Every structure is written in C-alpha cells, then in structure tokens.
Amino acid sequence: MQKATVLLENGTKIEGIAAGVPGVSMGFLSHHNGHDYINRLTDPSSAGQVCSFTMPEVGVWGVNTENCESGKPWVKGIIARELCHQPMNWRSAETLDYFLRRNFVIGVSDVDTPALKKYAADHNIRKCAVVTSPGFTGWEALGQQIRSLRYENTFPAAVNSPRAYGSPKKAWAHVAICDFGSSYTLARLLNSLRIRSTLLPPYDAATTVARGGYDGFIVAQGAGSPRNHPGISETLRPLMDTNIPILGVGLGFLYIAAACGVQLREMKHPHGGAWYPVTCLSSGKTFFTRQCHEYTLASKLPDSITVTHKNYDAGTIEGFSVKGKPILARQYLPCSDIRIGGTGEMLGDFIGILKGRL
C-alpha cells in the first residue's frame, strides 16, 4: 500500500494510506460528520475544499450517481478514517476509490479524522494539502503555498448564463436562483412543488430579477467566503427594498445578513455535515439539519432583523426574517427529502409568502 501524507498549514504532517490518484492537492480543510459522502463530494458548496470524513468508514454504499448533487466531484481531496473497498448496496455502480480515480481526485485513508477535527479547531487550522506522490520532497515550498492559499475571486461552480428547470406549463410560480454553485437538490425540490426555477450568474442575478418576470428570488448556497465578494451584498440591497419574496439559503443567508448591515464572524468550530440541531423559536420544535459553513452572525443585530431559528447546541443564529419585508434566511441546507432537516418548513414559509404576493 502506498503511503500518503496530510500536511497542515502549521507544518504538522499526518501519515496515512494513499487513495484515489497520485499527486499533490491543496484546499481548505472541512469536516463532515454525515454518511452522505457522495452528496458531499459532488455538492458545488465543496469547491476548493479538502473534505475530512469523521465517520468510522467511508464508501460502504459504494457510488450511486442518482445521489450526486452535480455532474462531478468538486473537492480538492478527501481524508478518511477507513475506506471501504467492498461496498454492499444493490444500487452501487462502483467503489468510492474507483470514483475518485475516475475523476482525478486525491485521497488518504487510515487517518484519525475525529482527532484531526479537534486538533484543527484547537490550533485554528483551516488549510491543508494531501500528498500521495511517491518520493515527494518539496515540503517547504508546499507549506508556503498552503499558507498563502485564498478562496478564488470567482465562483467556479456557478452558471455563466441562465439555466431553467421545470415545465412552464405545470408551474404555478417562477423563481430565480442566484447561483454561487447550487446543488441539484434545490431545483429538484422546487420542481416537485410545481415551481419553475432559473439559475442566474451571481453578479447579474439581482439586476435581472429587478427587471421583472420572476415571482420570487432565492440566494442559494455555494462555496467560498462571503468576505471575498462584498459586491454581492451591494447588488442585493436595491432588490431588498422591493416587494419581491426573497429566501437566503446557506451562503445566501450570509449575503442577505451582510446586506442588512450585520457583521459576520469566523467560527472556531465550523459546521459541516448532518445532525446539527436547529430550534424554531416560534414553534419550539427542534430538527436535525445539513450544514456547511464557517461563518456566522455577530451577536449584535440591527433592529430590522428578527431571529427565527437558533442552533440548539452552539446557540448560533440559523434563521432570521427582515421586519416589514418578505425576506427570509436559513443557514442550514435543504435535504433531498422535503420531510426531513427542516426542508419542508423552510420552503413552506417561502411558498407562503409567494402565494400571498401572487
């Protein structure tokens, strides 16, 4: 078995076993506690990340393309505690290792990923590299490259031109989605509710919607840091002064908050994966959610913001509305099944506003 190394930005090396293709890859270290590994790998929100899976074994279900969130994996690499090479699932088309090789993704297994997550939080580690090339010697130069790594100033997973989903004949509403790299799940859910959707390029979205032709606007999830693109929040402000219903999801939650004048802060323990409990303050109900973010809202909020949801464990803000405006925002992500993860409540609240405006 070929050895592999995870190099952290502080110079720490962690040894493991190589998976996927040979090579060297850098990215932002993220941690995922769910079993939906293929969803995570193919979710455009993972662009630029090296994903560390904290569950005991990854790949037990193999790979089923029906569960993919896009047409390819977006991660820069994966880190696993153990990689399963003999999946047992009747829908499996290939092993995870073969999927990684076929898509030229680097991986490393035999790493204590829960310990890595704790170490990264304690030492504020956000970036790393995975090295699977035999005889690699350029450690010093690689360490410098890791420390200078920044999120791209573009949205690599976003559409470049409008892309429509759903049938105009069957739909009762048409919403625009500001696409930073939205997953298939959101468009599929809207289509199942007979809502037609159109993905729009990020910087053009708000202007396009302002011209008319859409019943609602969703600022969707995606990859990257909201601090890299302050111009997005600037484009949203004029649209937020209109009466069009707006829903912010994931990264979109942060952009809408910034547009409202809320300060963002980096989290010591970023959220990634499933099983994050979120409580709805109005109903008192708590549900488990999918999340992928490393920023949250500062505790001091403007009077225009009404907090509607909080993380049950961390106490961070997971949802808010804007007083006097048809604007909602949720930081957790929609699940593929509308019945779980607060997905039905999120979309139900947005649909309620949509119907009230039509």
Short mmCIF file of C-alpha atoms in Angstrom, two decimals:
data_model
loop_
_atom_site.label_atom_id
_atom_site.label_comp_id
_atom_site.label_asym_id
_atom_site.label_seq_id
_atom_site.Cartn_x
_atom_site.Cartn_y
_atom_site.Cartn_z
CA MET A 1 0.00 0.00 0.00
CA GLN A 2 1.29 3.41 -0.98
CA LYS A 3 1.79 5.86 1.87
CA ALA A 4 0.27 9.34 1.83
CA THR A 5 0.64 12.49 3.92
CA VAL A 6 -1.69 15.26 5.06
CA LEU A 7 0.28 18.50 5.55
CA LEU A 8 -1.45 21.12 7.71
CA GLU A 9 -0.80 24.83 7.38
CA ASN A 10 1.19 24.89 10.65
CA GLY A 11 3.63 22.29 9.29
CA THR A 12 2.17 19.25 11.04
CA LYS A 13 2.33 16.04 8.99
CA ILE A 14 -0.17 13.19 9.37
CA GLU A 15 0.63 9.89 7.70
CA GLY A 16 -1.91 7.62 6.05
CA ILE A 17 -2.59 5.34 3.08
CA ALA A 18 -3.00 6.72 -0.45
CA ALA A 19 -6.37 6.56 -2.22
CA GLY A 20 -7.62 7.97 -5.49
CA VAL A 21 -4.97 9.23 -7.91
CA PRO A 22 -1.30 10.00 -7.14
CA GLY A 23 -0.46 13.67 -6.81
CA VAL A 24 -0.49 16.77 -4.63
CA SER A 25 -3.54 18.90 -3.89
CA MET A 26 -4.25 21.85 -1.59
CA GLY A 27 -7.51 23.15 -0.22
CA PHE A 28 -9.50 24.48 2.68
CA LEU A 29 -9.91 21.80 5.34
CA SER A 30 -13.56 20.98 6.05
CA HIS A 31 -15.03 18.31 8.30
CA HIS A 32 -18.12 16.24 7.50
CA ASN A 33 -19.88 14.07 10.09
CA GLY A 34 -22.58 12.58 7.84
CA HIS A 35 -22.79 9.34 5.87
CA ASP A 36 -23.86 11.08 2.64
CA TYR A 37 -20.31 11.16 1.30
CA ILE A 38 -21.20 11.15 -2.39
CA ASN A 39 -23.56 14.10 -1.89
CA ARG A 40 -20.80 16.00 -0.12
CA LEU A 41 -18.17 15.27 -2.76
CA THR A 42 -20.39 16.38 -5.63
CA ASP A 43 -22.01 19.36 -3.90
CA PRO A 44 -20.67 22.56 -5.51
CA SER A 45 -20.53 24.03 -1.99
CA SER A 46 -17.44 21.83 -1.54
CA ALA A 47 -15.44 23.58 -4.28
CA GLY A 48 -11.90 24.31 -3.14
CA GLN A 49 -12.12 22.11 -0.04
CA VAL A 50 -10.28 19.05 1.24
CA CYS A 51 -13.06 17.13 2.99
CA SER A 52 -12.28 15.09 6.11
CA PHE A 53 -14.97 12.49 6.94
CA THR A 54 -15.28 11.82 10.66
CA MET A 55 -17.46 8.70 10.46
CA PRO A 56 -15.61 5.35 11.01
CA GLU A 57 -15.80 4.15 7.39
CA VAL A 58 -16.44 5.86 4.07
CA GLY A 59 -17.66 4.15 0.92
CA VAL A 60 -19.80 1.39 2.46
CA TRP A 61 -22.63 2.09 -0.01
CA GLY A 62 -20.36 2.50 -2.99
CA VAL A 63 -21.28 5.17 -5.51
CA ASN A 64 -24.74 5.71 -6.96
CA THR A 65 -24.94 8.55 -9.46
CA GLU A 66 -28.59 9.21 -8.53
CA ASN A 67 -27.35 10.70 -5.25
CA CYS A 68 -24.97 13.16 -6.90
CA GLU A 69 -25.59 16.87 -6.37
CA SER A 70 -23.87 17.84 -9.63
CA GLY A 71 -22.14 16.25 -12.59
CA LYS A 72 -18.74 15.84 -10.92
CA PRO A 73 -16.89 16.00 -7.57
CA TRP A 74 -15.78 19.50 -6.56
CA VAL A 75 -13.47 18.68 -3.66
CA LYS A 76 -9.70 19.06 -3.92
CA GLY A 77 -9.21 15.84 -1.94
CA ILE A 78 -10.63 13.63 0.79
CA ILE A 79 -9.37 12.35 4.14
CA ALA A 80 -10.95 9.22 5.63
CA ARG A 81 -10.53 7.09 8.70
CA GLU A 82 -11.14 3.93 6.67
CA LEU A 83 -12.05 3.44 3.02
CA CYS A 84 -14.40 0.60 2.10
CA HIS A 85 -13.30 -1.36 -0.99
CA GLN A 86 -16.19 -3.86 -0.97
CA PRO A 87 -19.45 -1.89 -0.80
CA MET A 88 -22.70 -3.75 -0.17
CA ASN A 89 -25.57 -1.95 -1.85
CA TRP A 90 -27.64 -3.12 -4.80
CA ARG A 91 -27.62 0.39 -6.30
CA SER A 92 -23.84 0.75 -6.17
CA ALA A 93 -22.24 1.22 -9.60
CA GLU A 94 -18.61 1.48 -8.46
CA THR A 95 -16.40 1.76 -5.39
CA LEU A 96 -15.58 5.14 -3.92
CA ASP A 97 -11.88 4.64 -4.66
CA TYR A 98 -12.64 3.97 -8.34
CA PHE A 99 -14.91 7.05 -8.41
CA LEU A 100 -12.03 9.14 -7.04
CA ARG A 101 -9.60 7.74 -9.61
CA ARG A 102 -12.03 8.20 -12.48
CA ASN A 103 -12.47 11.86 -11.54
CA PHE A 104 -8.79 12.51 -10.71
CA VAL A 105 -9.37 13.21 -7.00
CA ILE A 106 -6.64 12.64 -4.40
CA GLY A 107 -7.42 10.84 -1.16
CA VAL A 108 -5.83 9.49 2.01
CA SER A 109 -7.22 6.93 4.47
CA ASP A 110 -6.11 5.49 7.82
CA VAL A 111 -6.23 8.92 9.45
CA ASP A 112 -7.85 9.53 12.84
CA THR A 113 -10.27 12.10 11.45
CA PRO A 114 -12.12 12.92 14.72
CA ALA A 115 -8.74 13.71 16.30
CA LEU A 116 -7.84 15.77 13.24
CA LYS A 117 -11.05 17.79 13.62
CA LYS A 118 -10.30 18.53 17.28
CA TYR A 119 -6.67 19.42 16.53
CA ALA A 120 -7.72 21.73 13.69
CA ALA A 121 -10.20 23.54 15.95
CA ASP A 122 -7.71 23.88 18.83
CA HIS A 123 -4.98 25.27 16.56
CA ASN A 124 -7.19 27.24 14.13
CA ILE A 125 -6.16 25.09 11.16
CA ARG A 126 -8.19 25.98 8.05
CA LYS A 127 -5.93 24.86 5.16
CA CYS A 128 -4.03 21.72 4.23
CA ALA A 129 -2.55 19.64 1.42
CA VAL A 130 -2.82 15.95 0.58
CA VAL A 131 0.30 14.33 -0.89
CA THR A 132 0.12 10.87 -2.48
CA SER A 133 3.06 11.16 -4.89
CA PRO A 134 5.87 8.68 -4.09
CA GLY A 135 9.19 10.33 -3.23
CA PHE A 136 7.77 13.87 -2.81
CA THR A 137 10.40 16.26 -1.37
CA GLY A 138 9.06 19.80 -1.80
CA TRP A 139 7.61 20.14 1.69
CA GLU A 140 8.91 23.63 2.46
CA ALA A 141 7.60 25.15 -0.75
CA LEU A 142 4.28 23.33 -0.34
CA GLY A 143 3.91 24.69 3.19
CA GLN A 144 4.35 28.24 1.89
CA GLN A 145 1.76 27.64 -0.81
CA ILE A 146 -0.74 26.34 1.75
CA ARG A 147 -0.32 29.38 3.99
CA SER A 148 -0.84 31.75 1.05
CA LEU A 149 -3.92 29.87 -0.22
CA ARG A 150 -7.03 32.02 -0.69
CA TYR A 151 -10.53 31.36 -1.96
CA GLU A 152 -10.95 32.17 -5.63
CA ASN A 153 -12.33 35.58 -6.53
CA THR A 154 -14.76 33.86 -8.88
CA PHE A 155 -17.48 31.26 -8.34
CA PRO A 156 -16.13 28.20 -10.22
CA ALA A 157 -19.31 26.16 -9.79
CA ALA A 158 -21.77 28.91 -10.78
CA VAL A 159 -23.59 29.10 -14.12
CA ASN A 160 -22.34 31.57 -16.73
CA SER A 161 -25.75 32.09 -18.32
CA PRO A 162 -29.38 31.48 -17.23
CA ARG A 163 -30.36 27.83 -16.87
CA ALA A 164 -34.02 26.86 -16.41
CA TYR A 165 -35.52 23.86 -14.57
CA GLY A 166 -39.11 22.68 -14.62
CA SER A 167 -42.00 22.95 -17.07
CA PRO A 168 -43.59 26.40 -17.58
CA LYS A 169 -46.97 24.73 -18.28
CA LYS A 170 -47.16 22.87 -14.95
CA ALA A 171 -45.62 25.55 -12.73
CA TRP A 172 -47.69 28.00 -10.70
CA ALA A 173 -44.69 30.21 -9.90
CA HIS A 174 -41.30 31.06 -11.36
CA VAL A 175 -38.38 31.89 -9.06
CA ALA A 176 -34.84 32.98 -9.84
CA ILE A 177 -31.88 31.41 -8.04
CA CYS A 178 -28.71 33.41 -7.50
CA ASP A 179 -26.26 30.60 -8.23
CA PHE A 180 -22.95 30.51 -6.37
CA GLY A 181 -22.82 26.78 -7.02
CA SER A 182 -26.25 25.46 -6.09
CA SER A 183 -26.84 21.71 -5.77
CA TYR A 184 -29.36 19.71 -7.81
CA THR A 185 -31.44 19.23 -4.65
CA LEU A 186 -32.86 22.75 -4.51
CA ALA A 187 -34.02 22.76 -8.14
CA ARG A 188 -35.48 19.24 -7.76
CA LEU A 189 -37.42 20.21 -4.64
CA LEU A 190 -38.86 23.32 -6.27
CA ASN A 191 -39.83 21.31 -9.35
CA SER A 192 -41.63 18.75 -7.12
CA LEU A 193 -43.65 21.65 -5.71
CA ARG A 194 -44.54 22.80 -9.26
CA ILE A 195 -42.29 25.84 -9.01
CA ARG A 196 -40.17 26.60 -12.05
CA SER A 197 -36.66 27.86 -11.29
CA THR A 198 -33.93 29.58 -13.29
CA LEU A 199 -30.30 29.68 -12.16
CA LEU A 200 -28.67 33.07 -12.74
CA PRO A 201 -24.99 34.13 -12.60
CA PRO A 202 -24.24 35.65 -9.16
CA TYR A 203 -23.37 39.23 -10.07
CA ASP A 204 -26.17 39.56 -12.64
CA ALA A 205 -28.93 37.86 -10.63
CA ALA A 206 -30.33 40.77 -8.61
CA THR A 207 -30.34 43.13 -11.60
CA THR A 208 -32.04 40.51 -13.79
CA VAL A 209 -34.76 39.89 -11.18
CA ALA A 210 -35.32 43.62 -10.72
CA ARG A 211 -36.27 43.89 -14.40
CA GLY A 212 -39.28 41.63 -13.73
CA GLY A 213 -40.51 38.25 -14.91
CA TYR A 214 -39.95 36.38 -11.64
CA ASP A 215 -42.27 35.75 -8.70
CA GLY A 216 -39.52 35.17 -6.13
CA PHE A 217 -35.78 35.14 -5.59
CA ILE A 218 -33.57 32.60 -3.82
CA VAL A 219 -29.99 33.47 -2.84
CA ALA A 220 -28.65 29.93 -2.74
CA GLN A 221 -25.83 28.02 -1.12
CA GLY A 222 -22.35 27.75 -2.59
CA ALA A 223 -18.63 27.68 -1.92
CA GLY A 224 -16.24 30.39 -0.78
CA SER A 225 -16.03 33.15 1.77
CA PRO A 226 -18.67 35.92 1.83
CA ARG A 227 -15.88 38.38 2.65
CA ASN A 228 -14.33 37.77 -0.76
CA HIS A 229 -17.36 39.14 -2.58
CA PRO A 230 -18.78 42.20 -0.77
CA GLY A 231 -20.17 43.32 -4.13
CA ILE A 232 -22.85 40.60 -3.94
CA SER A 233 -24.44 42.20 -0.88
CA GLU A 234 -24.31 45.58 -2.63
CA THR A 235 -26.30 44.20 -5.58
CA LEU A 236 -28.91 42.74 -3.21
CA ARG A 237 -29.76 45.94 -1.31
CA PRO A 238 -31.85 47.64 -4.04
CA LEU A 239 -33.79 44.42 -4.67
CA MET A 240 -34.49 44.01 -0.95
CA ASP A 241 -36.29 47.35 -0.98
CA THR A 242 -38.88 45.95 -3.40
CA ASN A 243 -41.76 43.63 -2.55
CA ILE A 244 -40.38 40.50 -4.22
CA PRO A 245 -40.16 37.50 -1.83
CA ILE A 246 -36.54 36.55 -1.08
CA LEU A 247 -35.11 33.42 0.56
CA GLY A 248 -31.45 33.12 1.55
CA VAL A 249 -30.00 29.62 1.99
CA GLY A 250 -26.53 28.70 3.26
CA LEU A 251 -24.07 31.19 1.76
CA GLY A 252 -27.07 33.24 0.65
CA PHE A 253 -28.06 33.59 4.32
CA LEU A 254 -24.74 35.36 4.95
CA TYR A 255 -25.02 37.67 1.94
CA ILE A 256 -28.52 38.80 2.93
CA ALA A 257 -27.35 39.36 6.51
CA ALA A 258 -24.41 41.44 5.26
CA ALA A 259 -26.78 43.43 3.04
CA CYS A 260 -28.80 44.21 6.19
CA GLY A 261 -25.69 45.57 7.90
CA VAL A 262 -24.95 42.50 10.05
CA GLN A 263 -21.29 41.80 10.88
CA LEU A 264 -20.02 38.29 10.08
CA ARG A 265 -17.53 36.38 12.20
CA GLU A 266 -15.45 33.30 11.54
CA MET A 267 -16.40 30.25 13.62
CA LYS A 268 -13.85 28.39 15.74
CA HIS A 269 -15.77 25.17 15.08
CA PRO A 270 -17.21 25.34 11.51
CA HIS A 271 -20.33 23.31 10.83
CA GLY A 272 -20.18 20.58 8.20
CA GLY A 273 -22.37 17.52 7.70
CA ALA A 274 -25.65 16.36 9.19
CA TRP A 275 -27.22 16.08 12.64
CA TYR A 276 -26.93 19.75 13.59
CA PRO A 277 -29.97 20.53 15.79
CA VAL A 278 -31.83 23.73 14.95
CA THR A 279 -34.73 25.10 17.00
CA CYS A 280 -37.56 27.16 15.55
CA LEU A 281 -38.18 29.86 18.17
CA SER A 282 -41.85 30.37 17.30
CA SER A 283 -42.92 26.71 17.47
CA GLY A 284 -40.27 25.37 19.86
CA LYS A 285 -39.63 22.43 17.51
CA THR A 286 -36.08 21.18 17.01
CA PHE A 287 -34.95 19.30 13.89
CA PHE A 288 -31.65 17.95 12.60
CA THR A 289 -30.16 19.76 9.63
CA ARG A 290 -27.44 19.60 6.94
CA GLN A 291 -24.89 22.39 7.20
CA CYS A 292 -21.71 23.59 5.51
CA HIS A 293 -20.41 26.94 6.74
CA GLU A 294 -17.55 28.53 8.64
CA TYR A 295 -19.08 31.97 9.25
CA THR A 296 -21.93 33.04 11.48
CA LEU A 297 -23.59 36.28 12.53
CA ALA A 298 -22.26 38.56 15.23
CA SER A 299 -24.43 38.72 18.35
CA LYS A 300 -25.29 42.41 17.89
CA LEU A 301 -28.02 42.72 15.25
CA PRO A 302 -29.83 45.73 13.76
CA ASP A 303 -33.43 46.32 14.81
CA SER A 304 -34.63 45.30 11.34
CA ILE A 305 -33.61 41.65 11.95
CA THR A 306 -35.89 39.18 13.76
CA VAL A 307 -34.15 35.94 14.77
CA THR A 308 -36.37 32.93 13.98
CA HIS A 309 -34.04 29.91 14.37
CA LYS A 310 -31.04 29.05 16.53
CA ASN A 311 -28.58 26.20 16.73
CA TYR A 312 -29.63 24.13 19.75
CA ASP A 313 -26.03 23.27 20.73
CA ALA A 314 -23.91 26.25 19.69
CA GLY A 315 -26.56 28.97 20.08
CA THR A 316 -25.61 30.49 16.72
CA ILE A 317 -28.28 32.13 14.57
CA GLU A 318 -29.67 29.76 11.92
CA GLY A 319 -32.61 31.76 10.63
CA PHE A 320 -33.99 35.28 10.54
CA SER A 321 -36.58 37.45 8.84
CA VAL A 322 -36.49 41.15 7.95
CA LYS A 323 -39.17 43.28 9.56
CA GLY A 324 -41.71 44.70 7.15
CA LYS A 325 -40.20 42.87 4.15
CA PRO A 326 -40.90 39.47 2.52
CA ILE A 327 -37.37 38.26 3.27
CA LEU A 328 -36.39 35.00 4.99
CA ALA A 329 -32.96 33.44 5.50
CA ARG A 330 -31.82 30.00 6.73
CA GLN A 331 -28.20 28.95 7.18
CA TYR A 332 -28.90 25.21 7.10
CA LEU A 333 -29.18 23.48 3.72
CA PRO A 334 -32.16 21.74 2.09
CA CYS A 335 -32.23 17.94 2.20
CA SER A 336 -33.19 15.79 -0.79
CA ASP A 337 -36.27 14.61 1.14
CA ILE A 338 -38.60 17.53 1.83
CA ARG A 339 -39.84 15.82 5.01
CA ILE A 340 -36.53 16.00 6.88
CA GLY A 341 -33.98 18.52 8.06
CA GLY A 342 -36.36 21.48 8.29
CA THR A 343 -36.56 21.49 4.48
CA GLY A 344 -40.36 21.46 4.33
CA GLU A 345 -40.62 24.25 6.89
CA MET A 346 -38.05 26.40 5.06
CA LEU A 347 -39.70 26.06 1.66
CA GLY A 348 -43.19 26.16 3.19
CA ASP A 349 -42.51 29.57 4.76
CA PHE A 350 -41.17 30.88 1.46
CA ILE A 351 -44.10 29.47 -0.52
CA GLY A 352 -46.50 31.07 1.95
CA ILE A 353 -45.01 34.48 1.15
CA LEU A 354 -45.03 33.69 -2.58
CA LYS A 355 -48.73 32.82 -2.57
CA GLY A 356 -49.53 35.92 -0.58
CA ARG A 357 -47.89 38.09 -3.23
CA LEU A 358 -49.36 36.38 -6.34
#
